[in-house]
GROMACS .gro file of C-alpha atoms in nm:
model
  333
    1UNK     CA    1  14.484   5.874   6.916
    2UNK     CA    2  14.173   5.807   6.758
    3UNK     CA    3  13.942   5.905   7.010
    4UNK     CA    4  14.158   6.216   7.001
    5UNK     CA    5  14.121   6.264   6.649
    6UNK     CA    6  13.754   6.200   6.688
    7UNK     CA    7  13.695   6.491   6.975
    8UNK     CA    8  13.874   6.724   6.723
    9UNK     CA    9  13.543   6.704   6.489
   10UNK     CA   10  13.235   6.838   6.508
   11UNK     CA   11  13.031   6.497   6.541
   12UNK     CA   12  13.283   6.398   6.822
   13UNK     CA   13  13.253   6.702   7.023
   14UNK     CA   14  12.884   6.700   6.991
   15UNK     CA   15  12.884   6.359   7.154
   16UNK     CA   16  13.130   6.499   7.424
   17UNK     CA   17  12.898   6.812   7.512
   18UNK     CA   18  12.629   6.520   7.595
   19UNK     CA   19  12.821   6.335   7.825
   20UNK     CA   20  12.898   6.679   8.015
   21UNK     CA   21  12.509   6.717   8.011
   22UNK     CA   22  12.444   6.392   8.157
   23UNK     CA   23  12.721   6.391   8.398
   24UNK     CA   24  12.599   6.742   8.529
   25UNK     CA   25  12.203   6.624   8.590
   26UNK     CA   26  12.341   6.306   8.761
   27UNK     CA   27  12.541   6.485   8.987
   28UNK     CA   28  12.198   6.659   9.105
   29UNK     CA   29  12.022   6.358   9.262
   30UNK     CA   30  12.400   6.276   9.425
   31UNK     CA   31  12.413   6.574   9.605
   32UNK     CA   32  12.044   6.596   9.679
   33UNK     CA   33  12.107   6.236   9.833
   34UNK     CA   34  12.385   6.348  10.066
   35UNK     CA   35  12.135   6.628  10.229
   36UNK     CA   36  11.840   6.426  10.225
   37UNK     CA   37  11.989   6.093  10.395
   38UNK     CA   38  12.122   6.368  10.704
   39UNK     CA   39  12.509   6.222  10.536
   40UNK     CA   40  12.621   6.627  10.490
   41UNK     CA   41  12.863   6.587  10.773
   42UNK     CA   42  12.936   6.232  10.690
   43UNK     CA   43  13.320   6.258  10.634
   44UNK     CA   44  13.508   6.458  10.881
   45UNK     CA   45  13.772   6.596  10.670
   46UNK     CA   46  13.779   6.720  10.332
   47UNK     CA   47  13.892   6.699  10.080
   48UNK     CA   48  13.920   6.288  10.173
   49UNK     CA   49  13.693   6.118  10.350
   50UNK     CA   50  13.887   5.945  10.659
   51UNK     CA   51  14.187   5.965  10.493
   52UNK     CA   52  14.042   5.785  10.184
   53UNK     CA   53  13.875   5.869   9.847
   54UNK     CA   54  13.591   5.670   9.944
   55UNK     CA   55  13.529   5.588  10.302
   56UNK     CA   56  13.508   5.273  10.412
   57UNK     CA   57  13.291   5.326  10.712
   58UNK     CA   58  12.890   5.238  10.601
   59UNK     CA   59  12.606   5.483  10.535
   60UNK     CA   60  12.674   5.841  10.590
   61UNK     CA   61  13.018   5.857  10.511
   62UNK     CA   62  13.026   5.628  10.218
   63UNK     CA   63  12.726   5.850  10.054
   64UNK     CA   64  12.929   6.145  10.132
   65UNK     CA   65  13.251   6.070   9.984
   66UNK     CA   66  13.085   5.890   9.679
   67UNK     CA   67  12.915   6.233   9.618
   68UNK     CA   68  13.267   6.362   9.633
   69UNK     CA   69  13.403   6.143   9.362
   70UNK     CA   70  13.139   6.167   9.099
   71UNK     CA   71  13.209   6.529   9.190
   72UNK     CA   72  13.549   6.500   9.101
   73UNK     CA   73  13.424   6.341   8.796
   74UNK     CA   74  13.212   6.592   8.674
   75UNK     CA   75  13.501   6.850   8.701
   76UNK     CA   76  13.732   6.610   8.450
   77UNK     CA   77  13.489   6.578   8.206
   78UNK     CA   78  13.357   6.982   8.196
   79UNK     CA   79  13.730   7.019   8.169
   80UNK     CA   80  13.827   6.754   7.918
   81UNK     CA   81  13.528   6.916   7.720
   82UNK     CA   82  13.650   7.288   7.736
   83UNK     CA   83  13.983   7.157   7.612
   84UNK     CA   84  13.801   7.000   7.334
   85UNK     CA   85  13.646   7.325   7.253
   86UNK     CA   86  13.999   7.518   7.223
   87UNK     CA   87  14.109   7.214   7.002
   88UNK     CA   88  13.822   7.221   6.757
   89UNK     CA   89  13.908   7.324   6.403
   90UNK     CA   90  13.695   7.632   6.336
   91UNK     CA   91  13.477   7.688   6.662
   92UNK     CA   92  13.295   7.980   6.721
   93UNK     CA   93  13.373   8.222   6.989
   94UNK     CA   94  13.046   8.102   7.147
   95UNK     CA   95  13.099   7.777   7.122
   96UNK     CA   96  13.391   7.834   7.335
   97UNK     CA   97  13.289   8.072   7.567
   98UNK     CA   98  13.042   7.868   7.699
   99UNK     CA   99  13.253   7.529   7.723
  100UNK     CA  100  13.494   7.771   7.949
  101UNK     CA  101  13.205   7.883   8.164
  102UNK     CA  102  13.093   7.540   8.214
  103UNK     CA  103  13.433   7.444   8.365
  104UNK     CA  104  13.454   7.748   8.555
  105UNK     CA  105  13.113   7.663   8.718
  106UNK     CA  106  13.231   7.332   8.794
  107UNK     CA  107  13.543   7.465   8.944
  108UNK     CA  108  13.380   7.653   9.180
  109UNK     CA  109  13.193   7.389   9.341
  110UNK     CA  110  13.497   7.295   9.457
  111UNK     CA  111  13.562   7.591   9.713
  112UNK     CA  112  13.197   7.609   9.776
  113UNK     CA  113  13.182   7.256   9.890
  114UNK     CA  114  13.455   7.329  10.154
  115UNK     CA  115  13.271   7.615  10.263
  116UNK     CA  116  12.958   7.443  10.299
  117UNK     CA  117  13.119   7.221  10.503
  118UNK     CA  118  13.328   7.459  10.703
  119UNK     CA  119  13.038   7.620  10.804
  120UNK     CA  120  12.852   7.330  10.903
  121UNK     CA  121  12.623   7.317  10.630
  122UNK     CA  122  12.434   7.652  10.674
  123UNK     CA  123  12.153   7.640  10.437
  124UNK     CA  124  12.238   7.914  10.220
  125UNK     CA  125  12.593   7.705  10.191
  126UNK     CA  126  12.394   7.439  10.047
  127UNK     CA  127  12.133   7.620   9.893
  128UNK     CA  128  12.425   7.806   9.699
  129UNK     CA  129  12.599   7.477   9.613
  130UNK     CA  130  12.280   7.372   9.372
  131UNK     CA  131  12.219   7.710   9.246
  132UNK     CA  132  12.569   7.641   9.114
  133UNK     CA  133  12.483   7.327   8.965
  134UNK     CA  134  12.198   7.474   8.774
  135UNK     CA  135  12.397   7.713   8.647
  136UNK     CA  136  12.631   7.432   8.528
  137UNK     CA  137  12.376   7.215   8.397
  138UNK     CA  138  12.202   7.534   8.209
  139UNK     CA  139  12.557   7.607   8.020
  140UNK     CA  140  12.594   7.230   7.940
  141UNK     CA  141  12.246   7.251   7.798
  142UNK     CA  142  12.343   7.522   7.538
  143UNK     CA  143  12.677   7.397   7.527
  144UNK     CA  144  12.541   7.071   7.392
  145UNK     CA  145  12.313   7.266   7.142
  146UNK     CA  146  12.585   7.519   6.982
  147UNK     CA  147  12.781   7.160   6.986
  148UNK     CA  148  12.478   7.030   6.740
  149UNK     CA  149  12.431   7.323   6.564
  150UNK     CA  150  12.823   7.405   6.470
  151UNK     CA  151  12.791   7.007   6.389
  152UNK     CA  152  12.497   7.072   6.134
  153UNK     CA  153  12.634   7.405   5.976
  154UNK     CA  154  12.345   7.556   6.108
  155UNK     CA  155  12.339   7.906   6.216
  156UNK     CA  156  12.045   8.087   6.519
  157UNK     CA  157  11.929   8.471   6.467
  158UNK     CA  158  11.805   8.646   6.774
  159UNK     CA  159  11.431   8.697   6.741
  160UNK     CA  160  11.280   9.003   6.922
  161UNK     CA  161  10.900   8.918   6.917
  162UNK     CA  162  10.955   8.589   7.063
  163UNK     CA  163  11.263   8.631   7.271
  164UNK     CA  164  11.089   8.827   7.510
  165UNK     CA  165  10.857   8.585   7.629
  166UNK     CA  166  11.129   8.317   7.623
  167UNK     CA  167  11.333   8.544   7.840
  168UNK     CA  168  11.038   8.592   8.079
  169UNK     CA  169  10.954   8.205   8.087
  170UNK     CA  170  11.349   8.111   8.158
  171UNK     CA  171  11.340   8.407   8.426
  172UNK     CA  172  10.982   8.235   8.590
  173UNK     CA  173  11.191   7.926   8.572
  174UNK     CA  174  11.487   8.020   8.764
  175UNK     CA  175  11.277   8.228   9.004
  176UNK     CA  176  11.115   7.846   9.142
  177UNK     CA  177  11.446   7.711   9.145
  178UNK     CA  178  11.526   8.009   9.377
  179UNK     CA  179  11.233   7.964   9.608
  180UNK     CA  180  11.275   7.596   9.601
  181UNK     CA  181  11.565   7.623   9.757
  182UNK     CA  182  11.428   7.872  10.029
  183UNK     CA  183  11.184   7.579  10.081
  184UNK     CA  184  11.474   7.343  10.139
  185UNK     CA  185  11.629   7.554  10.364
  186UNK     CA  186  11.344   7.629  10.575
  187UNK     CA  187  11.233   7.240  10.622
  188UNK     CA  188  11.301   6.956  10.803
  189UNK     CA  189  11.621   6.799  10.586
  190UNK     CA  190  11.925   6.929  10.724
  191UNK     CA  191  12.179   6.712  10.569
  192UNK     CA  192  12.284   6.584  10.930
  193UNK     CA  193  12.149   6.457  11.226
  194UNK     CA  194  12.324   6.683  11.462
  195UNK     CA  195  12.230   6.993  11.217
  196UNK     CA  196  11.896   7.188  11.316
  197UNK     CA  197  11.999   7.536  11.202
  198UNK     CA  198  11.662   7.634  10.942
  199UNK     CA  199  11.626   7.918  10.745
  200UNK     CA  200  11.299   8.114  10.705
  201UNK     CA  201  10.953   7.973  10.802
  202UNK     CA  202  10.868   7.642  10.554
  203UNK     CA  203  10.487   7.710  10.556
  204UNK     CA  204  10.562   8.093  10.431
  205UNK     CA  205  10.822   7.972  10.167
  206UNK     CA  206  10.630   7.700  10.040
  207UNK     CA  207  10.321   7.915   9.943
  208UNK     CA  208  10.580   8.192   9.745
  209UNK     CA  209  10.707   7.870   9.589
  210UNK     CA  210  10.378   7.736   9.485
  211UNK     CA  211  10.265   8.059   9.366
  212UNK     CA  212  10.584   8.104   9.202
  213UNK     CA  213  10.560   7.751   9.060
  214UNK     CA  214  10.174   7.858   8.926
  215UNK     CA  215  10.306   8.166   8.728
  216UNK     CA  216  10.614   8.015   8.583
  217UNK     CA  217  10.322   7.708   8.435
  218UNK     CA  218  10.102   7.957   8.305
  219UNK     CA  219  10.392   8.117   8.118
  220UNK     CA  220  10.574   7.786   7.992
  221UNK     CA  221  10.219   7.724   7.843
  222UNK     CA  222  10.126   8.003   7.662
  223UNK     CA  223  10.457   7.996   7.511
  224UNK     CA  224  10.419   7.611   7.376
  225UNK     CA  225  10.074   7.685   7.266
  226UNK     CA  226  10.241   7.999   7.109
  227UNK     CA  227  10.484   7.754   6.932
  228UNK     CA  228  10.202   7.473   6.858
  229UNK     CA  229  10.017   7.743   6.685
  230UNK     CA  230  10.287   7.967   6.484
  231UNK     CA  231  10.537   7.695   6.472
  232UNK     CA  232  10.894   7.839   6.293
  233UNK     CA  233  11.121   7.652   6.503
  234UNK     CA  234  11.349   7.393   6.497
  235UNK     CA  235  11.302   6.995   6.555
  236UNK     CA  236  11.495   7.027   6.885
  237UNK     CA  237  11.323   7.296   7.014
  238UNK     CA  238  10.992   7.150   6.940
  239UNK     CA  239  11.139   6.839   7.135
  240UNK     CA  240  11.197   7.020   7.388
  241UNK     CA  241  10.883   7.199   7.430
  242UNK     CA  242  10.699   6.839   7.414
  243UNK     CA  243  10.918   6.696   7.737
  244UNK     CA  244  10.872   7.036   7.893
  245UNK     CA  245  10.495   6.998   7.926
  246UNK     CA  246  10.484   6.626   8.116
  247UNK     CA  247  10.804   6.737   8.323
  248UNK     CA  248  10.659   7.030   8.459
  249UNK     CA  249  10.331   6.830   8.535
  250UNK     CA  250  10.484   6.578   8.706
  251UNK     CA  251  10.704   6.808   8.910
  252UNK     CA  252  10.417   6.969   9.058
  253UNK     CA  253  10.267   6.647   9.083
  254UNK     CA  254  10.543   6.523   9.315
  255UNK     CA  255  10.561   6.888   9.523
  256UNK     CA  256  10.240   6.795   9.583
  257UNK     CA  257  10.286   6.480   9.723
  258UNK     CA  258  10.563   6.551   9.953
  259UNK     CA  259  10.434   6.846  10.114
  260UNK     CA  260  10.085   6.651  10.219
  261UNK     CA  261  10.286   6.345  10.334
  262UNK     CA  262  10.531   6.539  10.589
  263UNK     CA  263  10.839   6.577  10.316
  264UNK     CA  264  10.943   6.158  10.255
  265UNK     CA  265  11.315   6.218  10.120
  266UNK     CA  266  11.282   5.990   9.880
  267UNK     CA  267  11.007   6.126   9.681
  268UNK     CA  268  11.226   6.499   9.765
  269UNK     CA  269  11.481   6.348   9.566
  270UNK     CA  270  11.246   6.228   9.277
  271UNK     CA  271  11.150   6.620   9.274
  272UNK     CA  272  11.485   6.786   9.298
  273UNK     CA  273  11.615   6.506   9.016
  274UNK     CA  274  11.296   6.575   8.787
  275UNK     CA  275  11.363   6.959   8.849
  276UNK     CA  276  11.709   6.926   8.695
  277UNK     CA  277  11.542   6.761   8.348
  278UNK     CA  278  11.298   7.034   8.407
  279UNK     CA  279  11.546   7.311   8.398
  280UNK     CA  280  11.720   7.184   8.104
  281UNK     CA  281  11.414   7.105   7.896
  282UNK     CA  282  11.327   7.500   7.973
  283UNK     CA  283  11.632   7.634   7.882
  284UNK     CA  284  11.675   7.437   7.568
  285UNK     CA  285  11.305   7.562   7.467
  286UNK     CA  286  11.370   7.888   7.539
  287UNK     CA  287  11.677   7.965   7.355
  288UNK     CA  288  11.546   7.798   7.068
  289UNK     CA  289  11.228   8.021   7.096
  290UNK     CA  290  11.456   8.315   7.153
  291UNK     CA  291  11.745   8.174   6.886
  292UNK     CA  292  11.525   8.032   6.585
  293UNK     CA  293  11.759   7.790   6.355
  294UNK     CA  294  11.801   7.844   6.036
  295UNK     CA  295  11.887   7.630   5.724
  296UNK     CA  296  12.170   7.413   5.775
  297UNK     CA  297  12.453   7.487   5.526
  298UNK     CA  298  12.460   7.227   5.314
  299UNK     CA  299  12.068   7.316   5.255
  300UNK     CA  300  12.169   7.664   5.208
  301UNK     CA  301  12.431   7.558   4.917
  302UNK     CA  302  12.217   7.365   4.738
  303UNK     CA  303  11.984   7.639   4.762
  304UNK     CA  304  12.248   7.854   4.565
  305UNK     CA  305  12.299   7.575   4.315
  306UNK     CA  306  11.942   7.605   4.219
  307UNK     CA  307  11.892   7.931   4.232
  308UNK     CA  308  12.182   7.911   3.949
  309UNK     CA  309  12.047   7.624   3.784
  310UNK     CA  310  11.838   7.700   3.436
  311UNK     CA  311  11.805   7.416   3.210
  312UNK     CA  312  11.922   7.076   3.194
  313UNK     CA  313  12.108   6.994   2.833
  314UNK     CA  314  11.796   6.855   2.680
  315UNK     CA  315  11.602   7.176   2.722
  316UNK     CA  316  11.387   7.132   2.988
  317UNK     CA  317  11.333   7.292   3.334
  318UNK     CA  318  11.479   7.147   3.644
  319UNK     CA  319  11.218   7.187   3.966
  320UNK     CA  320  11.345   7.518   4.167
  321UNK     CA  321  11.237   7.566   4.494
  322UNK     CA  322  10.980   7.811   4.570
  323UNK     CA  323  11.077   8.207   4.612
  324UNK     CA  324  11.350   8.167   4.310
  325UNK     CA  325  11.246   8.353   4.080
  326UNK     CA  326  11.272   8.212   3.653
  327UNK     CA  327  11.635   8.309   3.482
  328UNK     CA  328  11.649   8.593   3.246
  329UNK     CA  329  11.717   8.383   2.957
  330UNK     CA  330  11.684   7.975   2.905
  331UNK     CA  331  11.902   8.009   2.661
  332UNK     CA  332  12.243   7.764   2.677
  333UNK     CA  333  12.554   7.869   2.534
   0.00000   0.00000   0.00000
């Protein structure tokens, strides 16, 4: 009861919004394992693995059906945290919207999984399947941030000068994740041994990823030096645009890498895991660009009390803060 009592508060549900966001970037290295270590095909049946929840054959079928529980996993919690939302005392429409589109993203992975197996893991299947789960992890992202800022009182304005280079860096963004997938698709992981179907050429798809990769950089930059320079946002937006910077670094550092040393899955993994912090980090900064915070509203009521406040009893003048202009009379009754 008190953990139920504790979800029904803002604090609470702001710590439930981050477990959704964890659970949904760990769940991208799980799957990403399943394809890279050929286990795709690992369980012959579906939705149990041999009959069981986890299999307890070795390798490729216990990777597969672990993949399938922390699945399962991922779908409680976005659900769990959806119901939290409708239960909140006083959440915005937003607020809720967004918890409901998270489950309903995660609820579709369901039927796409089947289909990806079903059609014996055709990469579009797959490549579908983590488009999904960036769409997931990209609503848990602002989930968790409407979570914070309903916590704080604080309210966002849409900013027009801004927004449109926020909107073009998210779009840049997604348009790599996109490609990346292409990439996938057209190289030599086929998430099982006996799979060999490939789609597109991988030398082709890897240069309109690269470039791709090269525009979206340029972009992300100009709009943190942007920020560095004109500054007006929020502490967790300038958080985020400080992780962004090494995250995006290192992910091309690690492209890099595996395309010059013949595609090692396990440094794949390290890229497709650092490209779901990537994604997040992006799509927190750019909503904050595009979204500035304002004060939080218990700043904005003690603004009010000064802007009321004239003198203290023994005649002199309280500090106001700056902008408020001096009372029409100093006079107390």
């Amino acid at each position: 009861m008190a953990l139920l009592r504790s979800a029904r508060t803002p604090a609470g549900f702001a710590w439930i919004t981050l477990v959704a966001l964890a659970m949904l970037w760990i769940i991208v290295p799980s799957g990403a394992i399943v394809r890279l270590t050929d286990s795709g095909l690992g369980c012959p049946d579906w939705p149990l693995c041999e009959g069981r929840v986890v299999s307890a054959s070795a390798h490729h079928a216990l990777i597969e059906s672990t993949n399938r529980v922390l699945s399962g996993i991922v779908g409680v919690v976005a659900v769990v945290t959806f119901l939290a939302a409708l239960w909140l005392p006083g959440a915005p429409r937003g607020l809720r919207a967004l918890a409901g589109g998270l489950a309903l993203a995660t609820a579709l992975q369901i039927p796409l999984g089947a289909i990806t197996v079903a059609s014996g893991l055709h990469p579009m299947a797959v490549g579908a399947h983590f488009l999904l789960s960036m769409v997931a992890l990209a609503l848990a992202t602002l989930l968790a941030i409407r979570a914070r800022d309903h916590r704080d009182g604080r309210a966002r304005r849409w900013e027009p000068r801004r927004g449109v280079m926020a909107a073009f860096v998210a779009a840049a963004a997604l348009t790599v994740l996109v490609t990346g997938v292409v990439v996938t698709a057209a190289g030599p992981h086929s998430g099982d041994d006996d799979v060999t179907e490939r789609f597109g050429d991988l030398v082709v798809a890897a240069d309109v990823h690269v470039k791709a990769a090269f525009g979206f950089t340029a972009l992300a930059l100009v709009l943190v030096a942007w920020l560095w320079r004109e500054g007006g946002v929020d502490r967790l937006t300038r958080r985020a645009a400080v992780a962004a910077v090494p995250l995006v670094a290192l992910q091309i550092g690690l492209g890099e890498y595996q395309y010059r040393n013949g595609l090692p899955w396990e440094v794949v993994v390290l890229h497709v895991t650092n490209a779901g912090l990537v994604w997040a980090a992006i799509v927190a900064l750019c909503w904050g660009v595009a979204r500035p915070a304002g004060a939080p509203g218990h700043l904005r009521r003690e603004a009010t009390r000064w802007q009321g406040t004239q003198r203290t009893e023994s005649g002199s003048t309280r500090n106001r803060p700056s902008g408020i202009s001096e009372p029409q009379s100093t006079q107390i009754p």
